[in-house]
Coordinates of C-alpha atoms in Angstrom, one line a residue:
M1 CA -190.5 142.2 69.0
P2 CA -187.0 144.3 68.1
R3 CA -184.8 142.7 65.7
S4 CA -180.9 142.9 66.2
S5 CA -178.5 144.2 63.5
T6 CA -176.5 141.2 61.7
R7 CA -172.9 143.6 61.7
S8 CA -170.3 141.1 62.7
A9 CA -168.0 141.2 65.4
A10 CA -165.6 141.2 62.1
D11 CA -167.2 144.3 61.1
T12 CA -167.4 146.5 64.4
A13 CA -163.2 145.8 65.0
T14 CA -163.0 147.1 61.7
V15 CA -164.7 150.2 62.2
T16 CA -163.3 150.2 65.9
A17 CA -159.6 150.1 64.4
A18 CA -160.3 152.6 61.9
L19 CA -162.2 155.4 63.9
G20 CA -160.5 154.5 67.7
V21 CA -162.9 154.2 70.9
L22 CA -165.9 155.8 70.5
P23 CA -167.2 157.4 73.4
N24 CA -170.5 156.8 75.3
W25 CA -172.2 159.2 77.5
N26 CA -172.1 159.0 81.2
L27 CA -175.4 159.6 82.6
A28 CA -174.5 159.6 86.0
D29 CA -174.5 163.0 86.4
L30 CA -178.3 162.9 86.2
Y31 CA -179.2 159.5 87.7
D32 CA -176.7 156.4 88.0
G33 CA -179.8 154.3 86.0
I34 CA -183.5 153.8 85.4
D35 CA -183.2 151.3 88.4
S36 CA -182.1 154.5 91.0
P37 CA -183.4 154.8 94.0
A38 CA -182.8 158.6 93.2
V39 CA -185.9 158.6 90.5
A40 CA -188.4 157.5 92.6
T41 CA -186.9 159.9 95.5
D42 CA -187.2 162.8 93.5
L43 CA -190.5 162.2 92.0
K44 CA -192.0 161.8 95.5
R45 CA -190.4 165.0 96.5
V46 CA -191.5 166.8 93.4
D47 CA -195.3 165.4 94.2
A48 CA -195.2 166.7 97.3
E49 CA -193.8 170.2 96.4
A50 CA -196.6 170.7 93.8
E51 CA -199.3 169.8 96.1
G52 CA -197.7 172.3 98.3
F53 CA -197.3 174.9 95.9
A54 CA -200.9 174.4 94.6
K55 CA -202.2 174.8 98.0
N56 CA -200.4 177.9 98.7
Y57 CA -200.8 179.6 95.5
E58 CA -203.5 178.4 93.5
G59 CA -206.3 181.2 93.2
T60 CA -204.4 183.9 94.7
V61 CA -201.5 184.6 91.9
A62 CA -202.9 188.0 90.6
G63 CA -203.0 189.5 94.3
L64 CA -199.3 188.5 95.4
S65 CA -197.3 191.4 96.0
G66 CA -194.1 191.9 94.0
P67 CA -191.8 190.3 96.6
A68 CA -194.6 187.3 97.2
L69 CA -194.6 186.8 93.3
A70 CA -190.9 186.6 93.3
A71 CA -190.7 183.9 95.6
A72 CA -193.3 181.9 94.1
I73 CA -191.5 182.0 90.8
V74 CA -188.0 180.9 92.4
A75 CA -190.3 177.9 94.2
Y76 CA -191.3 177.2 90.6
E77 CA -188.6 177.3 89.0
R78 CA -187.0 174.9 91.5
M79 CA -189.6 172.2 90.6
Q80 CA -189.1 172.7 86.9
D81 CA -185.6 172.2 87.2
T82 CA -186.6 168.9 89.0
L83 CA -189.2 167.8 86.6
G84 CA -186.5 168.8 83.8
R85 CA -183.8 166.4 85.2
L86 CA -186.2 163.6 85.6
M87 CA -187.3 163.8 81.5
S88 CA -184.2 164.7 80.4
F89 CA -182.5 161.4 81.9
G90 CA -185.6 159.4 80.8
G91 CA -185.0 161.0 77.3
L92 CA -181.4 160.4 77.3
A93 CA -181.7 156.9 78.4
F94 CA -184.3 156.2 75.9
A95 CA -182.3 157.9 72.9
G96 CA -179.4 155.4 73.2
A97 CA -181.9 152.4 73.5
M98 CA -185.1 152.4 71.7
D99 CA -185.1 148.6 71.4
D100 CA -185.3 148.1 75.1
S101 CA -188.5 147.5 76.4
K102 CA -187.5 148.0 79.8
V103 CA -186.5 151.8 79.0
A104 CA -189.4 152.7 77.0
Q105 CA -191.5 151.7 79.8
F106 CA -189.3 153.6 82.4
Y107 CA -189.5 156.5 79.6
Q108 CA -193.4 156.2 79.7
T109 CA -194.1 155.8 83.0
L110 CA -191.4 158.8 83.8
Q111 CA -193.6 160.9 81.2
E112 CA -196.6 160.1 82.9
R113 CA -195.6 160.9 86.4
V114 CA -194.2 164.1 85.2
N115 CA -196.9 165.3 83.7
A116 CA -199.0 164.8 86.4
A117 CA -196.7 166.6 88.1
S118 CA -196.6 169.4 85.9
V119 CA -200.5 169.6 85.3
R120 CA -200.9 170.5 89.3
L121 CA -198.5 173.3 88.4
L122 CA -200.2 174.8 85.4
F123 CA -202.5 177.2 87.3
F124 CA -199.3 179.2 87.7
T125 CA -198.8 180.2 84.5
L126 CA -202.4 180.6 83.6
E127 CA -203.3 182.9 86.6
L128 CA -199.9 185.1 85.6
N129 CA -201.7 185.7 82.6
R130 CA -204.6 187.1 83.9
I131 CA -202.4 189.7 85.7
D132 CA -203.2 193.4 84.4
D133 CA -200.5 194.8 82.9
A134 CA -200.5 197.7 84.7
D135 CA -200.5 195.8 87.7
L136 CA -197.5 193.6 86.4
D137 CA -195.7 196.6 85.7
A138 CA -195.9 197.8 89.5
K139 CA -194.7 194.3 90.5
L140 CA -191.9 194.5 88.6
R141 CA -190.5 197.5 90.3
T142 CA -189.2 194.9 92.8
P143 CA -185.6 193.9 91.9
A144 CA -186.1 190.0 92.7
L145 CA -189.0 189.9 90.3
A146 CA -187.8 192.2 87.5
H147 CA -184.7 189.1 87.5
Y148 CA -187.7 187.2 85.7
A149 CA -189.0 189.8 83.8
A150 CA -187.8 188.0 80.3
W151 CA -189.8 184.9 81.4
L152 CA -192.9 187.1 82.1
R153 CA -192.7 188.5 79.0
D154 CA -192.5 185.5 77.3
V155 CA -195.5 183.3 79.1
R156 CA -197.4 186.1 78.4
A157 CA -196.5 186.3 74.7
F158 CA -199.3 183.4 75.0
R159 CA -202.4 185.4 76.5
P160 CA -204.1 185.9 72.9
H161 CA -204.4 182.3 72.3
Q162 CA -205.1 180.9 76.2
L163 CA -208.0 178.8 76.6
S164 CA -210.0 178.0 80.2
D165 CA -208.2 176.6 82.7
E166 CA -209.9 173.5 82.4
I167 CA -209.2 173.1 78.7
E168 CA -205.9 173.9 79.2
K169 CA -205.2 171.4 81.8
L170 CA -206.9 168.7 80.1
L171 CA -204.7 169.2 77.0
H172 CA -201.6 169.0 78.9
E173 CA -202.9 165.8 80.7
K174 CA -203.6 164.2 77.5
Y175 CA -200.6 164.7 75.8
V176 CA -198.8 161.8 77.1
A177 CA -201.8 159.5 75.4
G178 CA -201.6 161.7 72.7
R179 CA -198.9 163.6 70.7
A180 CA -196.0 161.9 72.7
A181 CA -197.4 158.2 72.3
W182 CA -197.6 158.8 68.4
G183 CA -194.2 160.3 68.7
R184 CA -192.9 157.3 70.5
L185 CA -194.5 155.0 68.1
F186 CA -192.8 156.5 65.1
D187 CA -189.4 156.8 66.8
E188 CA -189.7 153.0 67.6
T189 CA -191.2 152.1 64.1
V190 CA -187.8 153.9 62.7
T191 CA -185.9 152.1 65.1
D192 CA -186.9 148.5 64.5
L193 CA -186.6 149.0 61.0
R194 CA -183.5 147.0 59.2
F195 CA -182.1 147.8 55.6
P196 CA -180.8 144.9 53.5
V197 CA -177.4 145.9 52.1
G198 CA -175.1 143.6 50.6
G199 CA -176.4 140.9 52.3
K200 CA -176.1 142.6 55.8
D201 CA -179.4 144.1 57.8
L202 CA -178.5 147.8 58.4
T203 CA -179.7 150.6 60.7
I204 CA -181.2 153.6 59.3
A205 CA -178.1 155.5 60.2
E206 CA -176.2 153.3 58.6
A207 CA -178.0 152.8 55.7
M208 CA -178.5 156.9 55.0
H209 CA -174.4 156.6 55.3
L210 CA -174.2 154.7 52.4
M211 CA -175.3 157.9 50.5
F212 CA -172.2 159.7 50.5
D213 CA -170.0 156.3 49.4
P214 CA -167.9 156.8 46.1
D215 CA -169.2 153.8 44.9
R216 CA -172.2 154.9 43.0
A217 CA -173.9 151.2 43.0
R218 CA -173.1 150.9 46.5
R219 CA -175.0 154.4 47.1
Q220 CA -177.8 153.2 44.8
E221 CA -178.3 150.1 46.7
G222 CA -178.6 151.5 50.3
S223 CA -180.9 154.7 48.6
E224 CA -183.3 152.1 47.2
S225 CA -183.0 150.1 50.3
V226 CA -184.4 152.9 52.3
A227 CA -186.9 153.4 49.9
T228 CA -188.2 150.4 49.9
V229 CA -188.2 149.7 53.4
L230 CA -189.6 153.1 54.4
G231 CA -192.1 152.4 51.7
G232 CA -193.2 149.2 53.3
A233 CA -194.2 151.2 56.6
A234 CA -195.8 153.6 54.5
R235 CA -199.3 153.3 56.4
T236 CA -197.8 153.8 59.7
F237 CA -195.9 156.6 58.8
A238 CA -199.0 158.1 57.1
L239 CA -201.4 157.3 60.2
I240 CA -198.8 158.9 62.9
T241 CA -198.7 162.4 60.1
N242 CA -202.4 162.4 59.6
T243 CA -203.4 161.8 63.1
L244 CA -200.9 164.4 64.1
A245 CA -201.5 166.9 61.6
K246 CA -205.4 166.7 62.7
D247 CA -204.5 167.3 66.2
K248 CA -202.7 170.2 65.6
E249 CA -205.0 171.5 63.7
I250 CA -207.9 171.4 66.3
E251 CA -205.5 172.5 68.5
D252 CA -204.7 175.8 66.5
R253 CA -208.8 176.5 65.9
W254 CA -209.2 176.4 69.5
R255 CA -206.6 178.7 69.9
N256 CA -207.0 181.1 67.0
F257 CA -203.8 180.8 65.0
A258 CA -203.9 182.1 61.7
R259 CA -201.9 179.4 60.2
P260 CA -200.2 176.0 60.9
I261 CA -197.1 177.7 61.2
S262 CA -198.1 180.3 63.6
A263 CA -197.7 178.5 66.6
R264 CA -194.4 177.6 65.9
N265 CA -193.6 181.5 64.9
L266 CA -194.8 182.6 68.3
S267 CA -192.9 179.9 70.3
N268 CA -189.9 181.3 68.4
F269 CA -190.9 184.7 69.1
V270 CA -190.1 185.6 65.8
E271 CA -193.3 187.5 63.5
D272 CA -194.9 185.6 60.7
E273 CA -193.7 188.4 58.5
V274 CA -189.9 187.6 59.0
V275 CA -190.2 183.7 59.0
D276 CA -192.2 184.6 55.2
A277 CA -189.7 187.0 54.1
L278 CA -187.0 184.2 55.1
V279 CA -189.3 181.6 53.3
H280 CA -189.7 184.1 50.0
A281 CA -186.1 184.9 49.9
V282 CA -184.9 181.5 49.8
K283 CA -187.3 179.8 47.0
E284 CA -186.4 183.1 44.9
S285 CA -182.7 181.9 45.1
Y286 CA -183.5 178.2 44.3
P287 CA -182.5 178.9 40.2
S288 CA -179.5 180.7 41.6
L289 CA -178.1 178.3 44.3
S290 CA -179.3 174.9 44.4
H291 CA -180.3 174.5 40.6
R292 CA -177.1 176.2 39.4
Y293 CA -174.9 174.0 41.6
Y294 CA -176.5 170.4 40.9
R295 CA -176.0 171.2 37.2
M296 CA -172.4 171.6 37.9
K297 CA -172.4 168.7 39.9
A298 CA -174.2 166.4 37.1
R299 CA -171.4 167.8 35.1
W300 CA -168.4 166.7 37.6
L301 CA -170.0 163.0 37.6
G302 CA -169.9 162.9 34.3
L303 CA -174.0 162.1 34.3
D304 CA -176.5 163.8 31.8
K305 CA -179.0 163.6 35.1
L306 CA -178.3 163.2 38.9
E307 CA -180.4 160.5 40.8
Y308 CA -181.2 161.1 44.2
W309 CA -178.5 158.6 45.4
D310 CA -175.9 161.0 43.8
R311 CA -177.0 164.4 45.8
N312 CA -174.6 163.7 48.2
A313 CA -171.9 162.0 46.4
P314 CA -168.3 163.0 46.9
L315 CA -166.5 164.5 43.8
P316 CA -164.7 162.1 41.1
G317 CA -160.9 162.1 42.9
A318 CA -161.9 163.5 46.3
P319 CA -159.6 162.5 48.8
Q320 CA -161.2 159.5 50.8
R321 CA -160.6 158.4 54.1
N322 CA -161.8 157.6 57.5
I323 CA -160.9 160.1 60.5
P324 CA -160.5 159.2 63.8
W325 CA -162.4 160.2 66.5
T326 CA -159.1 161.7 68.4
E327 CA -158.5 163.6 65.0
A328 CA -161.9 164.7 64.6
R329 CA -161.7 166.2 68.1
Q330 CA -158.8 168.1 67.8
I331 CA -160.0 169.6 64.3
V332 CA -163.2 171.1 66.2
L333 CA -161.4 172.2 69.5
D334 CA -158.5 173.9 67.4
S335 CA -161.1 175.6 65.2
Y336 CA -163.0 176.8 68.7
R337 CA -159.5 177.8 69.8
A338 CA -158.5 179.8 67.2
F339 CA -161.8 182.1 67.7
S340 CA -162.1 182.2 71.2
P341 CA -160.2 179.9 74.1
K342 CA -163.1 180.1 76.4
L343 CA -165.2 178.0 73.8
A344 CA -162.5 175.3 73.5
V345 CA -162.5 175.0 77.3
I346 CA -165.9 174.4 77.5
G347 CA -166.0 172.7 74.4
E348 CA -163.4 170.2 75.9
R349 CA -165.2 169.3 78.8
F350 CA -167.8 167.3 76.6
F351 CA -165.0 164.7 75.7
T352 CA -163.0 164.4 78.9
E353 CA -166.2 164.1 81.2
R354 CA -168.3 161.9 78.8
W355 CA -171.0 163.9 77.9
I356 CA -171.0 162.5 73.9
D357 CA -172.5 159.3 73.3
A358 CA -170.7 158.7 69.5
A359 CA -170.6 155.3 69.0
P360 CA -173.1 153.7 66.8
R361 CA -175.2 150.7 67.3
P362 CA -178.7 149.2 67.3
G363 CA -181.5 150.5 68.9
K364 CA -179.8 154.3 69.3
D365 CA -181.5 157.5 67.8
S366 CA -180.2 157.7 64.6
G367 CA -180.0 161.3 64.5
A368 CA -177.5 164.0 66.2
F369 CA -178.6 166.9 69.0
S370 CA -177.4 168.3 72.1
H371 CA -179.5 168.0 75.0
P372 CA -179.3 171.0 77.3
T373 CA -180.9 168.7 80.2
V374 CA -181.5 171.5 83.2
P375 CA -179.1 174.0 84.1
S376 CA -178.4 172.3 87.7
A377 CA -176.4 169.5 85.1
H378 CA -175.3 170.0 82.0
P379 CA -175.6 169.0 78.2
Y380 CA -175.3 165.8 76.5
I381 CA -174.7 165.4 73.0
L382 CA -175.8 162.1 70.7
M383 CA -174.1 161.6 67.5
N384 CA -173.5 158.6 65.2
Y385 CA -169.8 158.6 64.0
M386 CA -168.9 157.0 60.8
G387 CA -165.6 158.6 60.4
N388 CA -166.3 160.8 57.0
A389 CA -165.6 165.1 57.1
R390 CA -169.5 165.3 57.6
D391 CA -169.5 163.5 60.8
V392 CA -166.7 166.0 61.7
M393 CA -169.2 168.9 61.2
T394 CA -171.8 167.3 62.8
L395 CA -169.3 167.0 65.8
A396 CA -168.7 170.8 65.5
H397 CA -172.3 171.5 64.8
E398 CA -173.7 169.6 68.3
L399 CA -170.5 171.2 70.2
G400 CA -171.9 174.3 69.0
H401 CA -175.3 173.7 70.5
G402 CA -173.8 172.1 74.0
V403 CA -171.3 175.6 74.5
H404 CA -174.5 177.4 73.8
Q405 CA -176.4 175.5 76.6
V406 CA -173.4 175.5 79.0
L407 CA -173.4 179.5 78.8
A408 CA -177.4 180.0 78.7
A409 CA -177.5 177.8 81.8
R410 CA -176.4 180.8 84.0
Q411 CA -180.0 182.4 83.4
G412 CA -181.9 179.7 85.4
A413 CA -184.3 176.8 84.6
L414 CA -187.3 179.3 83.6
M415 CA -184.9 181.5 80.7
A416 CA -182.0 179.4 79.4
D417 CA -183.4 177.9 76.6
T418 CA -183.4 180.2 73.5
P419 CA -186.1 180.1 70.4
L420 CA -185.4 177.5 68.0
T421 CA -184.2 180.0 65.4
L422 CA -181.7 181.4 67.8
A423 CA -181.1 177.9 69.3
E424 CA -179.2 177.1 65.7
T425 CA -176.9 180.0 65.6
A426 CA -174.0 178.7 67.7
S427 CA -174.1 175.4 66.2
V428 CA -173.7 176.5 62.5
F429 CA -171.2 179.0 63.5
G430 CA -169.1 175.8 64.8
E431 CA -169.2 174.3 61.8
M432 CA -168.2 177.4 59.8
L433 CA -165.5 178.1 62.5
T434 CA -164.5 174.5 61.6
F435 CA -164.7 174.6 57.5
R436 CA -162.8 177.9 57.5
K437 CA -159.8 176.9 59.3
L438 CA -159.6 173.5 57.5
L439 CA -160.3 175.4 53.9
A440 CA -157.4 178.0 55.0
S441 CA -155.0 175.2 55.7
E442 CA -155.6 173.2 52.5
R443 CA -153.1 173.8 49.7
D444 CA -154.0 171.1 47.5
P445 CA -156.3 172.0 44.4
A446 CA -158.5 169.4 44.5
T447 CA -159.2 168.7 48.4
R448 CA -159.9 172.5 48.3
K449 CA -162.7 171.8 45.9
A450 CA -163.6 168.9 47.5
L451 CA -163.9 170.7 50.9
L452 CA -165.9 173.9 49.3
A453 CA -168.2 171.7 47.5
R454 CA -169.0 169.8 50.6
K455 CA -169.7 173.1 52.4
V456 CA -171.8 174.0 49.9
E457 CA -174.1 170.6 50.0
D458 CA -173.8 171.5 53.8
M459 CA -175.1 174.6 53.4
L460 CA -178.0 174.0 50.6
N461 CA -178.9 171.0 53.0
T462 CA -179.4 173.7 55.8
A463 CA -180.9 176.3 54.0
I464 CA -182.7 175.1 50.7
R465 CA -183.6 171.7 51.7
Q466 CA -184.9 172.7 55.4
I467 CA -187.3 175.7 53.4
A468 CA -188.5 172.9 51.5
F469 CA -189.2 171.0 54.2
C470 CA -190.9 173.8 55.8
E471 CA -192.8 173.9 52.5
F472 CA -193.9 170.2 52.5
E473 CA -195.2 170.4 56.3
R474 CA -197.3 173.7 55.0
R475 CA -198.6 171.8 52.3
V476 CA -199.4 168.3 54.3
H477 CA -201.3 170.6 57.4
D478 CA -202.8 172.8 54.7
E479 CA -204.1 169.8 52.5
R480 CA -205.3 167.6 55.9
R481 CA -207.8 170.5 56.6
A482 CA -209.7 168.9 53.6
G483 CA -209.3 165.1 54.6
E484 CA -206.8 162.8 55.5
L485 CA -203.7 162.0 52.8
L486 CA -203.2 158.5 51.7
P487 CA -199.3 157.7 51.5
E488 CA -199.5 158.1 48.0
R489 CA -200.1 161.7 47.9
L490 CA -197.8 162.5 50.8
N491 CA -195.2 161.0 48.2
A492 CA -196.3 163.0 45.4
I493 CA -196.3 166.4 47.6
W494 CA -192.7 165.4 48.9
L495 CA -191.5 164.6 44.9
E496 CA -193.4 168.1 44.0
I497 CA -191.2 169.5 46.5
Q498 CA -188.0 168.1 45.7
V499 CA -188.5 169.1 41.9
E500 CA -189.4 172.9 43.3
S501 CA -186.3 173.4 45.4
L502 CA -183.4 171.0 44.0
G503 CA -184.0 171.5 40.3
P504 CA -184.3 169.9 36.5
A505 CA -180.6 168.1 37.6
F506 CA -182.1 165.3 38.6
D507 CA -184.5 162.4 37.2
W508 CA -186.3 161.9 40.6
Q509 CA -187.4 158.3 41.0
P510 CA -190.9 157.4 42.3
G511 CA -189.1 155.2 45.3
Y512 CA -187.9 158.7 46.7
G513 CA -191.2 159.7 47.6
T514 CA -191.3 157.9 50.5
Y515 CA -188.5 159.5 52.3
W516 CA -190.8 162.3 53.9
S517 CA -191.1 159.4 56.6
S518 CA -187.2 159.8 57.7
I519 CA -187.7 163.3 59.0
P520 CA -188.5 163.1 62.9
H521 CA -188.6 166.8 63.4
F522 CA -192.1 166.7 61.1
I523 CA -193.2 164.3 63.9
H524 CA -192.0 165.7 67.1
T525 CA -191.7 169.3 66.3
P526 CA -193.7 170.8 63.3
F527 CA -192.4 173.6 61.6
Y528 CA -188.9 173.3 63.6
V529 CA -187.1 173.0 60.1
Y530 CA -187.2 176.8 59.0
A531 CA -184.8 177.7 62.5
Y532 CA -181.9 175.8 60.6
A533 CA -182.3 178.2 57.3
F534 CA -182.9 181.1 59.8
G535 CA -179.8 180.5 61.8
D536 CA -177.6 179.8 58.3
C537 CA -178.5 182.9 56.9
L538 CA -177.8 184.8 60.4
V539 CA -174.6 183.3 60.8
N540 CA -173.7 183.8 57.5
S541 CA -173.9 187.6 58.2
L542 CA -172.7 187.1 61.7
Y543 CA -169.3 185.7 60.1
A544 CA -169.6 188.2 57.1
A545 CA -169.6 190.9 60.8
Y546 CA -166.4 189.1 62.0
Q547 CA -164.4 189.1 59.2
A548 CA -165.0 192.8 59.0
A549 CA -164.6 193.7 62.4
P550 CA -162.6 190.7 64.4
E551 CA -161.8 193.0 67.1
G552 CA -164.2 192.4 70.3
F553 CA -165.9 189.8 68.1
A554 CA -165.8 187.0 70.3
E555 CA -166.9 188.6 73.4
K556 CA -169.9 190.2 72.1
Y557 CA -170.9 186.7 70.6
L558 CA -170.3 184.8 73.8
D559 CA -172.4 187.6 75.4
M560 CA -175.2 186.9 72.9
L561 CA -174.7 183.1 74.1
S562 CA -174.7 183.8 77.5
A563 CA -178.0 185.5 77.0
G564 CA -180.1 182.5 76.8
G565 CA -183.7 183.3 76.0
T566 CA -183.7 186.8 77.8
L567 CA -183.5 188.6 74.5
R568 CA -185.2 188.8 71.3
H569 CA -183.5 188.0 67.9
H570 CA -183.5 191.7 67.3
E571 CA -181.7 192.5 70.6
L572 CA -179.4 190.0 70.1
L573 CA -178.4 191.0 66.9
K574 CA -178.0 194.8 67.5
P575 CA -174.3 194.5 69.2
F576 CA -173.3 193.5 65.6
G577 CA -175.4 196.1 63.3
L578 CA -178.0 193.2 62.0
D579 CA -181.7 193.3 61.9
A580 CA -183.6 190.2 60.5
R581 CA -186.4 192.2 60.0
E582 CA -184.7 193.8 57.5
P583 CA -185.5 192.5 53.8
A584 CA -181.8 192.5 52.7
F585 CA -180.6 190.6 55.9
W586 CA -182.0 187.3 54.3
D587 CA -180.2 188.0 50.8
K588 CA -177.2 189.4 52.6
G589 CA -176.9 185.8 54.4
L590 CA -177.7 183.4 50.9
G591 CA -174.9 185.7 49.5
V592 CA -172.7 183.8 51.1
L593 CA -173.5 180.6 49.9
R594 CA -173.8 182.2 46.3
G595 CA -170.0 183.3 46.5
F596 CA -169.2 179.8 47.1
I597 CA -170.8 178.6 44.3
D598 CA -169.0 181.3 42.2
E599 CA -166.1 179.8 43.5
L600 CA -166.7 176.5 42.6
E601 CA -167.8 177.7 39.2
A602 CA -164.7 179.4 38.4
L603 CA -162.5 176.1 39.6
G604 CA -164.5 174.3 36.7

């Protein structure tokens, strides 16, 4: 049975008084509630449409004329929008109340119903991939079909890894009782955990928040509580991780993917070699970036060695204050507006139309995201706003995602989504806009140094640590091929990666080994994490291009976001004179971070 938080009414009142009224989202633009009759109506309708679509087209797709194939795709896209709306609503409702068994039941039932309909439609993409290249090229002379050329290109990219129709349907249908079920178990387990600190039982989001506390004893207490409680659930987390890694190994083997990361690279439409170059460049930079910075931080904190609870500590003497929600909103929107008024106008809608859920509460997802939902609706942002400067940057980050998703929606349900590597572009760019505006307006040397240090740490978290996370995943998946990994081995791999990536300035305590189990991306989206580093380096290069030639840049940037998934990364970057396939591209992006550390080093 889920346990409730022990936060008192007085505690809640204090937070509310300091931060103002924090928004909860209004999901009624999708459905009025989990008991809404419209949910049942849409499920029934899309079931009937899927059945009719299969009767009309199954076994005939390759023989359709260009106009007929275009009409079929239009019908398919309409059903995908409905299915996406249903799943988005279920996922968002669950993210807001993971401890509510009724909501969890609703979400699971919805997944099963939607999965059944999508299994009925699976034949369509399988048959599209059996059309001969020359035949499809001829059909694409039809303008209505040419509109979907980018989607067809992406569907057919998976042709070499496609299995028989029967196996594809089996894998698709079993998903809700396989990967999805294990993911739900992870989410519910993390949500139910409570972390004792100072006589209170905190959620994981509240406990992790203490790692930014200026009081070292408070940081240590919160961090050690997280380590201990995660360690208590280690067998469950290890079972989930081992099971999903084995599941992935089996499917990768059947689909003939060369490496565990290869399937993710293909879904991101980025070459293995490009990702390898990124990982190599970041790992080569460990000594000059993270190792160097944390040596300085140890000196600033007056410590011979940092402990893991010091990694996110504020600088001594750095101004500490709670930033009210209204001020955070103004900071981010003003930063967006200075770059592009259009960006700010879109961003404003998230606040005025209640597309954001910012209030921390028991049972709520502990992380932050912007869910695009479907083009017929709009995105929703979830975060846990606690009033520190990093939360302002999180707001800037997620609003960047949201604005990107609004602009890309014009491409329709099949082509609005971007690969993960490009999905992080607008979010990281939004952070950079906000940081640069704050830094330019700050005159106090101590505050300016604190701002710069915070930005460096955010960039280290985005580039260095995310590549380290990727290396952790690689090692876990590689070792899992030889057999199951015990929790102790997972802890050891995690600590080895931390030593390598963050350097000798830390005295790593064994308890920190359990922290791998707090990263949901490892469970839900294997090898997602390198996309953050990809986006950070890409944005650094983009921002340098903006500073060098600001005239007309915003218009090109909006065009890039509006393209959605229709263009590949090299096509999107070409107007800016950038190419991620060039080895020097990643060094250029990391050079921005290196320059910030140089500036901090000069400040002493």
